[in-house]
Amino acid sequence: MKPVKTLLAFVVILSITVFAQEAKSQTAYKTMTTSQIKVLGTSNLHDWDMAANNFTCEGSFQVKGGVLQDVSSLQFTLPVANLKSKESLMDTRAYKALNAATYKTITFKLTDATVVPNQKIVKVNGNLTISGVTQPVTLQSSYVVNADESITFKGSKAIKMSSHKIKAPSFMMGALKTGDEVTIEFVLKLKK
């Protein structure tokens, strides 16, 4: 009986050691100021866009030999008021449509990720919350591990505003109507 207990204790200690080493190999990264989010939309008169470069994104990544191996956590928070267009009237209407007075942030939280190192692609699943409505979303991005060990992610995702219960804004008593679908483009630069 004693050898079984000894073997069991050895297996438990080995498992804890391996888990601790894996946890150590993950490194925390945070947003650099050169990151940017763009929201691109359409209307019956002209296309429009809004952009933000003041937001937070944090994650834990495993990088080995200049190649991303794993993403264990990722979360993103964008204050709605940091999205800006070229026209303040458009900003005001967009904030109203997004219920920014009540829901001040747009957030994303990772549920799982798959890294394809040989293609330099990351596929992430997570929960995107806009205007208080959370929906599951899958994002795909390319990535580059830079010489300074920062990581740059680039990608885009089309979403429907109606999936987050947002009514597409209209202007001039309905003469100008925005489309329901918007495209979110992102360049995230993260560093240790």
XYZ file of N, CA and C in Angstrom:
576
model
N 0.815 -1.198 0.000
C 0.000 0.000 0.000
C 0.859 1.262 0.000
N 1.996 1.196 0.704
C 2.873 2.354 0.789
C 3.422 2.765 -0.583
N 3.847 1.820 -1.465
C 4.323 2.224 -2.785
C 3.249 2.937 -3.607
N 1.985 2.560 -3.453
C 0.899 3.210 -4.192
C 0.751 4.657 -3.729
N 0.800 4.882 -2.412
C 0.706 6.245 -1.884
C 1.888 7.086 -2.349
N 3.064 6.498 -2.350
C 4.261 7.207 -2.800
C 4.131 7.570 -4.273
N 3.654 6.621 -5.085
C 3.464 6.876 -6.520
C 2.424 7.970 -6.740
N 1.321 7.901 -5.990
C 0.266 8.903 -6.101
C 0.790 10.287 -5.720
N 1.542 10.378 -4.641
C 2.123 11.653 -4.224
C 3.065 12.199 -5.286
N 3.877 11.303 -5.891
C 4.794 11.719 -6.956
C 4.029 12.288 -8.155
N 2.939 11.614 -8.562
C 2.124 12.067 -9.699
C 1.516 13.437 -9.398
N 1.011 13.635 -8.189
C 0.413 14.926 -7.810
C 1.470 16.028 -7.853
N 2.643 15.784 -7.286
C 3.717 16.788 -7.286
C 4.169 17.090 -8.707
N 4.299 16.071 -9.527
C 4.701 16.265 -10.927
C 3.663 17.093 -11.671
N 2.375 16.802 -11.458
C 1.298 17.553 -12.119
C 1.325 19.021 -11.714
N 1.516 19.282 -10.420
C 1.574 20.671 -9.932
C 2.774 21.393 -10.538
N 3.909 20.728 -10.623
C 5.114 21.334 -11.197
C 4.918 21.673 -12.669
N 4.346 20.736 -13.432
C 4.107 20.974 -14.863
C 3.129 22.123 -15.049
N 2.043 22.143 -14.248
C 1.062 23.218 -14.355
C 1.692 24.568 -14.021
N 2.511 24.604 -12.987
C 3.173 25.857 -12.591
C 4.109 26.346 -13.688
N 4.816 25.429 -14.346
C 5.712 25.830 -15.429
C 4.926 26.366 -16.613
N 3.785 25.730 -16.941
C 2.951 26.225 -18.034
C 2.403 27.601 -17.707
N 1.968 27.809 -16.466
C 1.432 29.116 -16.065
C 2.501 30.188 -16.161
N 3.764 29.846 -15.813
C 4.853 30.812 -15.889
C 5.174 31.190 -17.329
N 4.935 30.287 -18.270
C 5.298 30.566 -19.653
C 4.353 31.575 -20.309
N 3.219 31.866 -19.678
C 2.313 32.882 -20.174
C 2.804 34.246 -19.690
N 2.821 35.216 -20.579
C 3.295 36.548 -20.239
C 2.170 37.555 -20.446
N 2.020 38.487 -19.513
C 0.988 39.517 -19.608
C 1.422 40.609 -20.587
N 0.505 41.014 -21.446
C 0.725 42.080 -22.419
C -0.369 43.127 -22.268
N -0.025 44.393 -22.608
C -0.984 45.495 -22.554
C -0.908 46.330 -23.826
N -1.952 47.099 -24.058
C -2.080 47.927 -25.253
C -1.005 48.990 -25.360
N -0.497 49.179 -26.578
C 0.395 50.306 -26.879
C -0.458 51.422 -27.480
N 0.020 52.651 -27.399
C -0.762 53.799 -27.874
C -0.941 53.818 -29.386
N -0.200 53.020 -30.113
C -0.344 52.994 -31.577
C -1.451 52.050 -32.035
N -2.181 51.453 -31.098
C -3.311 50.593 -31.456
C -4.476 51.446 -31.947
N -5.327 50.849 -32.786
C -6.469 51.605 -33.302
C -7.646 50.686 -33.613
N -8.837 51.196 -33.350
C -10.089 50.537 -33.702
C -10.824 51.473 -34.657
N -11.377 50.925 -35.736
C -12.211 51.715 -36.650
C -13.543 51.012 -36.817
N -14.597 51.803 -36.876
C -15.927 51.295 -37.191
C -16.315 51.924 -38.520
N -16.563 51.077 -39.514
C -16.906 51.539 -40.860
C -18.354 51.176 -41.156
N -19.110 52.155 -41.643
C -20.514 51.906 -41.948
C -20.939 52.549 -43.250
N -22.176 52.291 -43.601
C -22.739 52.826 -44.838
C -24.025 53.586 -44.524
N -24.462 54.362 -45.479
C -25.777 54.998 -45.408
C -26.290 55.116 -46.835
N -27.514 55.591 -46.972
C -28.064 55.748 -48.322
C -27.447 56.937 -49.066
N -26.616 57.754 -48.390
C -25.954 58.880 -49.057
C -24.446 58.702 -49.184
N -23.793 58.249 -48.118
C -22.335 58.110 -48.173
C -21.863 57.160 -47.068
N -20.665 56.638 -47.235
C -20.063 55.804 -46.201
C -19.570 56.693 -45.065
N -19.399 56.120 -43.898
C -18.938 56.868 -42.740
C -17.989 55.990 -41.927
N -17.221 56.634 -41.044
C -16.340 55.876 -40.153
C -16.112 56.637 -38.863
N -15.791 55.863 -37.831
C -15.413 56.407 -36.536
C -14.155 55.646 -36.116
N -13.303 56.289 -35.329
C -12.059 55.639 -34.915
C -11.753 55.959 -33.463
N -10.978 55.066 -32.851
C -10.509 55.281 -31.476
C -9.127 54.669 -31.332
N -8.268 55.365 -30.604
C -6.974 54.772 -30.256
C -6.717 54.879 -28.754
N -7.759 55.227 -28.018
C -7.657 55.308 -26.563
C -8.590 54.273 -25.953
N -8.049 53.077 -25.683
C -8.800 51.970 -25.110
C -7.795 51.034 -24.449
N -8.293 50.035 -23.735
C -7.386 49.087 -23.104
C -7.625 47.685 -23.650
N -6.545 46.973 -23.805
C -6.585 45.574 -24.204
C -5.469 44.881 -23.437
N -5.815 43.818 -22.745
C -4.834 43.073 -21.966
C -4.995 41.596 -22.268
N -3.890 40.891 -22.265
C -3.956 39.463 -22.516
C -2.745 38.739 -21.986
N -2.851 37.435 -21.955
C -1.728 36.580 -21.577
C -1.404 35.684 -22.763
N -0.146 35.760 -23.201
C 0.280 35.042 -24.393
C 1.527 34.237 -24.097
N 1.668 33.146 -24.816
C 2.904 32.373 -24.759
C 3.607 32.546 -26.104
N 4.810 33.108 -26.060
C 5.622 33.318 -27.254
C 6.898 32.508 -27.080
N 7.228 31.748 -28.112
C 8.437 30.920 -28.044
C 9.176 31.055 -29.369
N 10.433 31.496 -29.297
C 11.235 31.636 -30.510
C 10.642 32.607 -31.514
N 10.002 33.682 -31.020
C 9.413 34.683 -31.914
C 8.104 34.259 -32.547
N 7.522 33.157 -32.042
C 6.256 32.656 -32.596
C 5.228 32.557 -31.473
N 4.039 33.091 -31.732
C 2.948 32.995 -30.768
C 2.485 31.545 -30.696
N 2.449 30.996 -29.482
C 2.064 29.604 -29.278
C 0.661 29.464 -28.694
N 0.280 30.417 -27.813
C -0.987 30.258 -27.108
C -1.499 31.611 -26.621
N -2.820 31.721 -26.537
C -3.498 32.880 -25.953
C -4.379 32.327 -24.842
N -4.079 32.677 -23.591
C -4.868 32.126 -22.485
C -5.894 33.116 -21.937
N -5.683 34.396 -22.177
C -6.687 35.387 -21.766
C -6.573 36.604 -22.675
N -7.699 37.282 -22.851
C -7.729 38.503 -23.656
C -8.996 39.251 -23.294
N -8.849 40.512 -22.941
C -10.015 41.353 -22.700
C -9.747 42.760 -23.204
N -10.829 43.371 -23.637
C -10.753 44.639 -24.332
C -11.864 45.535 -23.794
N -11.537 46.808 -23.534
C -12.546 47.776 -23.097
C -12.354 49.084 -23.860
N -13.417 49.511 -24.541
C -13.405 50.763 -25.305
C -14.487 51.686 -24.759
N -14.116 52.812 -24.158
C -15.133 53.798 -23.778
C -15.822 54.326 -25.042
N -17.144 54.251 -25.078
C -17.898 54.655 -26.269
C -17.542 56.077 -26.680
N -17.384 56.980 -25.724
C -17.093 58.387 -26.027
C -15.731 58.577 -26.685
N -14.874 57.547 -26.697
C -13.576 57.659 -27.373
C -13.679 57.379 -28.866
N -14.814 56.859 -29.328
C -15.040 56.715 -30.769
C -15.358 58.090 -31.340
N -14.616 58.498 -32.351
C -14.810 59.832 -32.933
C -14.884 59.732 -34.447
N -15.755 60.567 -35.025
C -15.820 60.715 -36.482
C -15.263 62.088 -36.829
N -15.476 62.518 -38.058
C -15.024 63.845 -38.464
C -16.053 64.919 -38.136
N -17.256 64.483 -37.667
C -18.328 65.437 -37.397
C -18.893 65.201 -36.001
N -18.952 66.243 -35.199
C -19.446 66.098 -33.825
C -20.923 65.718 -33.788
N -21.717 66.149 -34.776
C -23.138 65.791 -34.820
C -23.291 64.278 -35.004
N -22.456 63.700 -35.837
C -22.490 62.256 -36.025
C -22.104 61.534 -34.739
N -21.094 62.054 -34.052
C -20.681 61.456 -32.776
C -21.847 61.443 -31.795
N -22.530 62.568 -31.663
C -23.656 62.681 -30.744
C -24.733 61.659 -31.064
N -25.065 61.515 -32.334
C -26.113 60.554 -32.736
C -25.654 59.114 -32.537
N -24.384 58.851 -32.796
C -23.855 57.495 -32.595
C -23.891 57.144 -31.109
N -23.493 58.081 -30.232
C -23.508 57.820 -28.791
C -24.942 57.564 -28.312
N -25.880 58.310 -28.877
C -27.283 58.107 -28.506
C -27.740 56.708 -28.945
N -27.420 56.320 -30.174
C -27.808 54.997 -30.676
C -27.182 53.879 -29.843
N -25.960 54.105 -29.354
C -25.257 53.110 -28.548
C -25.632 53.166 -27.062
N -26.587 54.044 -26.711
C -27.011 54.210 -25.310
C -25.810 54.488 -24.400
N -24.924 55.353 -24.858
C -23.670 55.622 -24.145
C -23.879 56.240 -22.760
N -24.998 56.903 -22.538
C -25.252 57.477 -21.216
C -25.413 56.373 -20.177
N -25.955 55.235 -20.591
C -26.157 54.104 -19.681
C -25.045 53.081 -19.779
N -24.640 52.753 -21.014
C -23.619 51.728 -21.264
C -22.381 52.417 -21.823
N -21.483 52.784 -20.952
C -20.361 53.651 -21.307
C -19.220 52.944 -22.030
N -19.200 51.600 -22.034
C -18.088 50.882 -22.659
C -18.567 49.778 -23.594
N -17.716 49.465 -24.547
C -17.854 48.287 -25.398
C -16.759 47.336 -24.928
N -17.116 46.083 -24.667
C -16.133 45.151 -24.132
C -16.105 43.839 -24.909
N -14.969 43.179 -24.845
C -14.800 41.830 -25.393
C -14.035 41.022 -24.357
N -14.499 39.798 -24.118
C -13.783 38.903 -23.187
C -13.652 37.535 -23.843
N -12.425 37.061 -23.909
C -12.089 35.787 -24.532
C -12.701 34.608 -23.783
N -13.213 33.638 -24.569
C -13.627 32.361 -23.975
C -12.649 31.261 -24.380
N -12.167 31.282 -25.626
C -11.119 30.342 -26.041
C -10.447 30.857 -27.309
N -9.261 30.323 -27.567
C -8.481 30.783 -28.724
C -7.738 29.620 -29.358
N -7.518 29.759 -30.660
C -6.707 28.798 -31.406
C -5.652 29.582 -32.165
N -4.400 29.211 -31.977
C -3.300 29.846 -32.691
C -2.841 28.888 -33.783
N -2.683 29.424 -35.000
C -2.160 28.644 -36.126
C -0.784 29.238 -36.441
N 0.266 28.785 -35.728
C 1.584 29.425 -35.831
C 2.169 29.455 -37.240
N 2.004 28.378 -38.009
C 2.622 28.359 -39.342
C 1.939 29.326 -40.309
N 0.706 29.761 -40.010
C 0.011 30.741 -40.852
C -0.019 32.127 -40.209
N 0.486 32.225 -38.963
C 0.470 33.478 -38.194
C -0.948 34.040 -38.086
N -1.864 33.153 -37.701
C -3.278 33.505 -37.541
C -3.729 33.112 -36.133
N -4.597 33.936 -35.565
C -5.227 33.638 -34.285
C -6.739 33.701 -34.493
N -7.432 32.677 -34.028
C -8.899 32.662 -34.043
C -9.350 32.685 -32.599
N -10.141 33.695 -32.243
C -10.609 33.810 -30.869
C -12.130 33.801 -30.826
N -12.655 33.168 -29.807
C -14.080 33.209 -29.499
C -14.226 33.955 -28.195
N -15.280 34.738 -28.106
C -15.487 35.483 -26.878
C -16.838 36.137 -26.855
N -17.052 36.952 -25.852
C -18.317 37.658 -25.673
C -18.106 39.144 -25.911
N -18.840 39.673 -26.884
C -18.786 41.089 -27.238
C -20.021 41.767 -26.667
N -19.809 42.794 -25.856
C -20.922 43.522 -25.244
C -20.941 44.942 -25.781
N -22.052 45.270 -26.428
C -22.282 46.613 -26.963
C -23.667 47.047 -26.501
N -23.767 48.233 -25.962
C -25.038 48.790 -25.508
C -25.742 47.850 -24.528
N -24.962 47.194 -23.674
C -25.528 46.324 -22.652
C -25.961 44.952 -23.134
N -25.798 44.651 -24.420
C -26.196 43.349 -24.979
C -24.940 42.551 -25.313
N -24.849 41.356 -24.755
C -23.691 40.492 -24.963
C -24.031 39.402 -25.968
N -23.177 39.246 -26.972
C -23.344 38.212 -27.989
C -22.011 37.492 -28.170
N -22.056 36.174 -28.418
C -20.809 35.471 -28.732
C -20.316 35.894 -30.112
N -19.013 35.971 -30.267
C -18.437 36.391 -31.547
C -17.129 35.635 -31.765
N -16.844 35.364 -33.028
C -15.571 34.758 -33.412
C -14.805 35.775 -34.236
N -13.566 36.031 -33.852
C -12.700 36.965 -34.570
C -11.468 36.219 -35.064
N -10.999 36.621 -36.224
C -9.752 36.062 -36.737
C -8.826 37.214 -37.070
N -7.561 37.051 -36.726
C -6.597 38.101 -37.049
C -5.264 37.487 -37.430
N -4.521 38.259 -38.185
C -3.132 37.902 -38.434
C -2.321 38.482 -37.288
N -1.111 37.981 -37.099
C -0.273 38.534 -36.044
C 1.185 38.514 -36.478
N 1.945 39.413 -35.862
C 3.388 39.476 -36.056
C 4.017 39.688 -34.679
N 5.014 38.874 -34.348
C 5.805 39.115 -33.149
C 6.970 39.991 -33.594
N 7.020 41.216 -33.093
C 8.021 42.196 -33.513
C 9.366 41.965 -32.825
N 10.395 42.609 -33.329
C 11.755 42.452 -32.790
C 11.836 42.823 -31.310
N 11.011 43.797 -30.855
C 11.024 44.197 -29.441
C 10.120 43.309 -28.580
N 9.647 42.197 -29.161
C 8.776 41.213 -28.519
C 7.359 41.713 -28.286
N 7.005 42.877 -28.849
C 5.605 43.283 -28.852
C 4.901 42.434 -29.916
N 3.576 42.390 -29.858
C 2.798 41.612 -30.826
C 1.791 42.543 -31.479
N 1.691 42.482 -32.808
C 0.718 43.269 -33.552
C -0.325 42.326 -34.146
N -1.606 42.587 -33.825
C -2.724 41.816 -34.360
C -3.508 42.715 -35.308
N -3.880 42.190 -36.486
C -4.693 42.950 -37.439
C -5.843 42.078 -37.911
N -7.035 42.682 -37.964
C -8.186 41.931 -38.441
C -9.399 42.819 -38.593
N -10.494 42.206 -39.003
C -11.756 42.929 -39.128
C -12.909 41.950 -38.909
N -14.055 42.497 -38.554
C -15.239 41.689 -38.313
C -16.469 42.508 -38.650
N -17.342 41.949 -39.474
C -18.618 42.585 -39.777
C -19.638 42.125 -38.740
N -20.371 43.073 -38.186
C -21.447 42.727 -37.248
C -22.679 43.557 -37.600
N -23.834 43.058 -37.184
C -25.080 43.807 -37.378
C -25.406 44.529 -36.089
N -25.713 45.806 -36.188
C -26.083 46.579 -35.001
C -27.319 45.972 -34.345
N -28.244 45.467 -35.168
C -29.480 44.903 -34.634
C -29.233 43.684 -33.754
N -28.122 42.977 -33.949
C -27.829 41.821 -33.093
C -27.523 42.253 -31.657
N -27.226 43.528 -31.459
C -27.016 44.089 -30.123
C -28.163 45.043 -29.756
N -29.283 44.872 -30.454
C -30.506 45.658 -30.215
C -30.279 47.156 -30.376
N -29.404 47.499 -31.323
C -29.140 48.909 -31.628
C -29.903 49.253 -32.897
N -30.674 50.312 -32.826
C -31.402 50.787 -34.001
C -30.447 51.658 -34.809
N -30.263 51.303 -36.078
C -29.366 52.070 -36.946
C -29.818 53.530 -36.981
N -28.915 54.464 -36.704
C -29.300 55.877 -36.670
C -29.795 56.386 -38.021
N -30.708 57.329 -37.950
C -31.148 58.043 -39.152
C -31.095 59.533 -38.831
N -30.983 60.335 -39.894
C -30.839 61.781 -39.747
C -31.814 62.483 -40.678
N -31.959 63.762 -40.474
C -32.792 64.623 -41.327
C -34.171 63.998 -41.543
N -34.823 63.688 -40.420
C -36.167 63.108 -40.410
C -36.255 61.868 -41.297
N -35.222 61.037 -41.257
C -35.238 59.771 -41.984
C -34.709 59.840 -43.403
N -34.332 61.035 -43.877
C -33.820 61.156 -45.250
C -32.472 60.441 -45.395
N -31.677 60.442 -44.333
C -30.401 59.733 -44.345
C -30.501 58.571 -43.360
N -30.324 57.357 -43.879
C -30.422 56.161 -43.045
C -29.119 55.381 -43.118
N -28.622 54.995 -41.952
C -27.403 54.190 -41.928
C -27.762 52.717 -42.078
N -26.816 51.950 -42.635
C -27.017 50.516 -42.787
C -26.882 49.803 -41.449
N -27.502 48.625 -41.341
C -27.470 47.845 -40.105
C -26.097 47.226 -39.860
N -25.383 46.876 -40.933
C -24.098 46.197 -40.776
C -22.957 47.207 -40.709
N -22.060 46.988 -39.757
C -20.831 47.779 -39.658
C -19.649 46.815 -39.658
N -18.505 47.318 -40.060
C -17.282 46.523 -40.020
C -16.345 47.141 -38.997
N -15.866 46.302 -38.097
C -14.908 46.747 -37.093
C -13.528 46.302 -37.556
N -12.641 47.255 -37.779
C -11.249 46.961 -38.143
C -10.372 47.274 -36.940
N -9.403 46.406 -36.686
C -8.540 46.647 -35.524
C -7.087 46.366 -35.842
N -6.242 47.200 -35.248
C -4.798 46.982 -35.208
C -4.447 47.107 -33.731
N -4.165 45.971 -33.117
C -3.817 45.948 -31.701
C -2.335 45.684 -31.562
N -1.642 46.608 -30.930
C -0.213 46.445 -30.657
C -0.064 46.300 -29.149
N 0.419 45.143 -28.723
C 0.520 44.845 -27.305
C 1.971 44.576 -26.928
N 2.345 45.003 -25.729
C 3.719 44.779 -25.264
C 3.713 44.271 -23.832
N 4.849 43.673 -23.422
C 4.984 43.142 -22.061
C 4.998 44.267 -21.052
